[in-house]
mmCIF file of C-alpha atoms in Angstrom:
data_model
loop_
_atom_site.group_PDB
_atom_site.id
_atom_site.type_symbol
_atom_site.label_atom_id
_atom_site.label_comp_id
_atom_site.label_asym_id
_atom_site.label_seq_id
_atom_site.Cartn_x
_atom_site.Cartn_y
_atom_site.Cartn_z
ATOM 1 C CA UNK A 1 1.974 15.289 12.128
ATOM 2 C CA UNK A 2 -1.314 16.694 10.862
ATOM 3 C CA UNK A 3 -2.959 19.474 12.787
ATOM 4 C CA UNK A 4 -6.673 20.233 12.709
ATOM 5 C CA UNK A 5 -6.404 22.380 9.576
ATOM 6 C CA UNK A 6 -4.383 19.779 7.620
ATOM 7 C CA UNK A 7 -1.141 21.694 8.015
ATOM 8 C CA UNK A 8 1.652 19.112 7.937
ATOM 9 C CA UNK A 9 4.464 19.207 10.500
ATOM 10 C CA UNK A 10 7.434 16.850 10.449
ATOM 11 C CA UNK A 11 9.126 16.835 13.821
ATOM 12 C CA UNK A 12 10.611 14.750 16.579
ATOM 13 C CA UNK A 13 10.079 17.532 19.144
ATOM 14 C CA UNK A 14 13.761 17.215 19.962
ATOM 15 C CA UNK A 15 13.119 13.985 21.883
ATOM 16 C CA UNK A 16 14.843 11.548 19.530
ATOM 17 C CA UNK A 17 17.289 9.176 21.197
ATOM 18 C CA UNK A 18 19.896 6.702 20.019
ATOM 19 C CA UNK A 19 19.136 3.191 21.257
ATOM 20 C CA UNK A 20 21.748 0.468 20.904
ATOM 21 C CA UNK A 21 20.584 -2.795 19.328
ATOM 22 C CA UNK A 22 20.303 -4.823 22.549
ATOM 23 C CA UNK A 23 18.991 -2.100 24.854
ATOM 24 C CA UNK A 24 15.445 -0.967 25.523
ATOM 25 C CA UNK A 25 14.280 2.585 26.108
ATOM 26 C CA UNK A 26 12.082 3.198 29.138
ATOM 27 C CA UNK A 27 11.376 6.924 29.135
ATOM 28 C CA UNK A 28 7.943 7.967 27.975
ATOM 29 C CA UNK A 29 7.783 10.778 25.444
ATOM 30 C CA UNK A 30 5.722 11.508 22.373
ATOM 31 C CA UNK A 31 2.251 12.431 21.213
ATOM 32 C CA UNK A 32 -0.142 9.862 22.684
ATOM 33 C CA UNK A 33 -2.276 9.183 19.582
ATOM 34 C CA UNK A 34 0.908 8.165 17.705
ATOM 35 C CA UNK A 35 2.572 6.182 20.500
ATOM 36 C CA UNK A 36 2.831 2.379 20.306
ATOM 37 C CA UNK A 37 1.156 0.108 22.885
ATOM 38 C CA UNK A 38 4.493 -0.962 24.371
ATOM 39 C CA UNK A 39 5.220 2.638 25.373
ATOM 40 C CA UNK A 40 2.083 2.681 27.522
ATOM 41 C CA UNK A 41 2.807 -0.826 28.820
ATOM 42 C CA UNK A 42 6.278 0.370 29.853
ATOM 43 C CA UNK A 43 4.684 3.326 31.651
ATOM 44 C CA UNK A 44 2.283 0.973 33.456
ATOM 45 C CA UNK A 45 5.146 -1.394 34.370
ATOM 46 C CA UNK A 46 3.887 -4.389 32.369
ATOM 47 C CA UNK A 47 6.589 -4.182 29.674
ATOM 48 C CA UNK A 48 10.388 -4.001 30.109
ATOM 49 C CA UNK A 49 10.855 -1.219 27.572
ATOM 50 C CA UNK A 50 10.698 -0.597 23.856
ATOM 51 C CA UNK A 51 12.914 -0.272 20.815
ATOM 52 C CA UNK A 52 12.833 0.681 17.136
ATOM 53 C CA UNK A 53 9.455 -0.888 16.412
ATOM 54 C CA UNK A 54 7.638 2.039 18.069
ATOM 55 C CA UNK A 55 8.696 4.232 15.143
ATOM 56 C CA UNK A 56 7.101 1.816 12.673
ATOM 57 C CA UNK A 57 3.869 1.903 14.709
ATOM 58 C CA UNK A 58 3.873 5.716 14.479
ATOM 59 C CA UNK A 59 4.409 5.470 10.730
ATOM 60 C CA UNK A 60 1.391 3.143 10.534
ATOM 61 C CA UNK A 61 -0.800 5.586 12.467
ATOM 62 C CA UNK A 62 0.354 8.453 10.242
ATOM 63 C CA UNK A 63 -0.189 6.478 7.015
ATOM 64 C CA UNK A 64 -3.655 5.381 8.137
ATOM 65 C CA UNK A 65 -4.552 8.964 9.027
ATOM 66 C CA UNK A 66 -3.345 10.245 5.667
ATOM 67 C CA UNK A 67 -5.354 7.613 3.797
ATOM 68 C CA UNK A 68 -8.543 7.679 5.864
ATOM 69 C CA UNK A 69 -8.629 11.240 7.131
ATOM 70 C CA UNK A 70 -8.741 10.050 10.747
ATOM 71 C CA UNK A 71 -6.602 7.946 13.069
ATOM 72 C CA UNK A 72 -7.493 4.268 13.606
ATOM 73 C CA UNK A 73 -7.907 4.795 17.363
ATOM 74 C CA UNK A 74 -9.897 7.611 18.944
ATOM 75 C CA UNK A 75 -7.824 9.221 21.688
ATOM 76 C CA UNK A 76 -6.433 12.571 22.700
ATOM 77 C CA UNK A 77 -3.217 13.664 24.329
ATOM 78 C CA UNK A 78 -5.216 14.040 27.563
ATOM 79 C CA UNK A 79 -6.475 10.417 27.513
ATOM 80 C CA UNK A 80 -5.010 8.455 30.475
ATOM 81 C CA UNK A 81 -2.584 5.624 29.630
ATOM 82 C CA UNK A 82 -4.824 2.890 31.095
ATOM 83 C CA UNK A 83 -7.738 4.006 28.864
ATOM 84 C CA UNK A 84 -5.461 3.993 25.826
ATOM 85 C CA UNK A 85 -4.346 0.428 26.594
ATOM 86 C CA UNK A 86 -8.009 -0.612 26.896
ATOM 87 C CA UNK A 87 -8.697 1.017 23.529
ATOM 88 C CA UNK A 88 -5.871 -0.981 21.915
ATOM 89 C CA UNK A 89 -7.388 -4.212 23.283
ATOM 90 C CA UNK A 90 -11.009 -3.439 22.384
ATOM 91 C CA UNK A 91 -10.760 -1.581 19.072
ATOM 92 C CA UNK A 92 -9.541 -3.111 15.836
ATOM 93 C CA UNK A 93 -8.847 -0.679 12.991
ATOM 94 C CA UNK A 94 -11.188 -0.981 10.033
ATOM 95 C CA UNK A 95 -9.795 -1.018 6.526
ATOM 96 C CA UNK A 96 -12.132 0.186 3.753
ATOM 97 C CA UNK A 97 -12.980 -2.361 1.077
ATOM 98 C CA UNK A 98 -11.602 -0.028 -1.599
ATOM 99 C CA UNK A 99 -8.075 -0.160 -0.194
ATOM 100 C CA UNK A 100 -5.747 -2.541 -1.985
ATOM 101 C CA UNK A 101 -4.786 -5.814 -0.324
ATOM 102 C CA UNK A 102 -1.168 -4.635 -0.312
ATOM 103 C CA UNK A 103 -2.064 -1.431 1.528
ATOM 104 C CA UNK A 104 -4.164 -3.293 4.092
ATOM 105 C CA UNK A 105 -1.364 -5.804 4.598
ATOM 106 C CA UNK A 106 1.227 -3.070 5.092
ATOM 107 C CA UNK A 107 -0.948 -1.213 7.614
ATOM 108 C CA UNK A 108 -1.761 -4.409 9.531
ATOM 109 C CA UNK A 109 1.966 -5.123 9.819
ATOM 110 C CA UNK A 110 2.744 -1.582 10.945
ATOM 111 C CA UNK A 111 -0.138 -1.541 13.450
ATOM 112 C CA UNK A 112 0.420 -4.990 14.920
ATOM 113 C CA UNK A 113 0.011 -4.657 18.705
ATOM 114 C CA UNK A 114 2.695 -7.246 19.463
ATOM 115 C CA UNK A 115 6.114 -5.491 19.360
ATOM 116 C CA UNK A 116 7.915 -8.656 18.300
ATOM 117 C CA UNK A 117 5.659 -8.925 15.250
ATOM 118 C CA UNK A 118 5.895 -5.305 14.067
ATOM 119 C CA UNK A 119 7.052 -4.960 10.482
ATOM 120 C CA UNK A 120 10.557 -3.933 11.574
ATOM 121 C CA UNK A 121 10.976 -6.747 14.104
ATOM 122 C CA UNK A 122 11.692 -9.562 11.717
ATOM 123 C CA UNK A 123 14.311 -12.159 12.587
ATOM 124 C CA UNK A 124 17.926 -11.277 11.919
ATOM 125 C CA UNK A 125 19.008 -11.948 8.373
ATOM 126 C CA UNK A 126 15.551 -11.507 6.856
ATOM 127 C CA UNK A 127 16.637 -8.446 4.912
ATOM 128 C CA UNK A 128 15.381 -4.902 4.904
ATOM 129 C CA UNK A 129 11.831 -3.646 4.680
ATOM 130 C CA UNK A 130 10.835 -3.363 1.042
ATOM 131 C CA UNK A 131 8.123 -1.209 -0.446
ATOM 132 C CA UNK A 132 5.195 -3.446 -1.436
ATOM 133 C CA UNK A 133 4.361 -3.199 -5.109
ATOM 134 C CA UNK A 134 1.720 -0.635 -5.920
ATOM 135 C CA UNK A 135 1.879 1.073 -2.532
ATOM 136 C CA UNK A 136 2.652 4.539 -3.871
ATOM 137 C CA UNK A 137 0.038 4.499 -6.615
ATOM 138 C CA UNK A 138 -2.569 3.069 -4.224
ATOM 139 C CA UNK A 139 -1.791 5.615 -1.528
ATOM 140 C CA UNK A 140 -1.812 8.457 -4.031
ATOM 141 C CA UNK A 141 -5.251 7.514 -5.369
ATOM 142 C CA UNK A 142 -6.641 7.299 -1.817
ATOM 143 C CA UNK A 143 -5.178 10.673 -0.907
ATOM 144 C CA UNK A 144 -6.719 12.260 -3.986
ATOM 145 C CA UNK A 145 -10.151 10.848 -3.043
ATOM 146 C CA UNK A 146 -10.203 12.278 0.506
ATOM 147 C CA UNK A 147 -12.234 15.493 0.617
ATOM 148 C CA UNK A 148 -9.913 18.288 1.705
ATOM 149 C CA UNK A 149 -11.293 20.829 4.145
ATOM 150 C CA UNK A 150 -10.836 24.453 3.269
ATOM 151 C CA UNK A 151 -7.671 25.583 5.021
ATOM 152 C CA UNK A 152 -7.333 29.098 6.306
ATOM 153 C CA UNK A 153 -3.981 30.835 6.268
ATOM 154 C CA UNK A 154 -2.032 30.554 9.497
ATOM 155 C CA UNK A 155 -1.678 33.772 11.420
#
């Protein structure tokens, strides 16, 4: 997680849960700007629950934010769930022309709004998720190009 001064925090806020392959989680927990659409749909009662793909969505939001310097969707933790769902339906993330096709493809797969089509939700037997060629070097060059704000020391 990136805070306002670009301090990086890696955490699960002690809310991680083990979900068996065939079961769906239904509790709502997390930081709203990083939560997948199906979490909000579960909260609203229009979705039966969610599984592993929500983690891949969060990875997509984080990767996009690291590359672009902002999240693909404008929302805050105080934004109501129904407004967030409307945002997901109305707003489509933009991908700068300078980003590689591989990077855009990876982010589109991670940020797919249909849970069954998320990158991790491939049919059984399709193998594991592989790193697309050039992803690291592309991401690294984008990160180097983002202007870094001056960061004050934490008190």
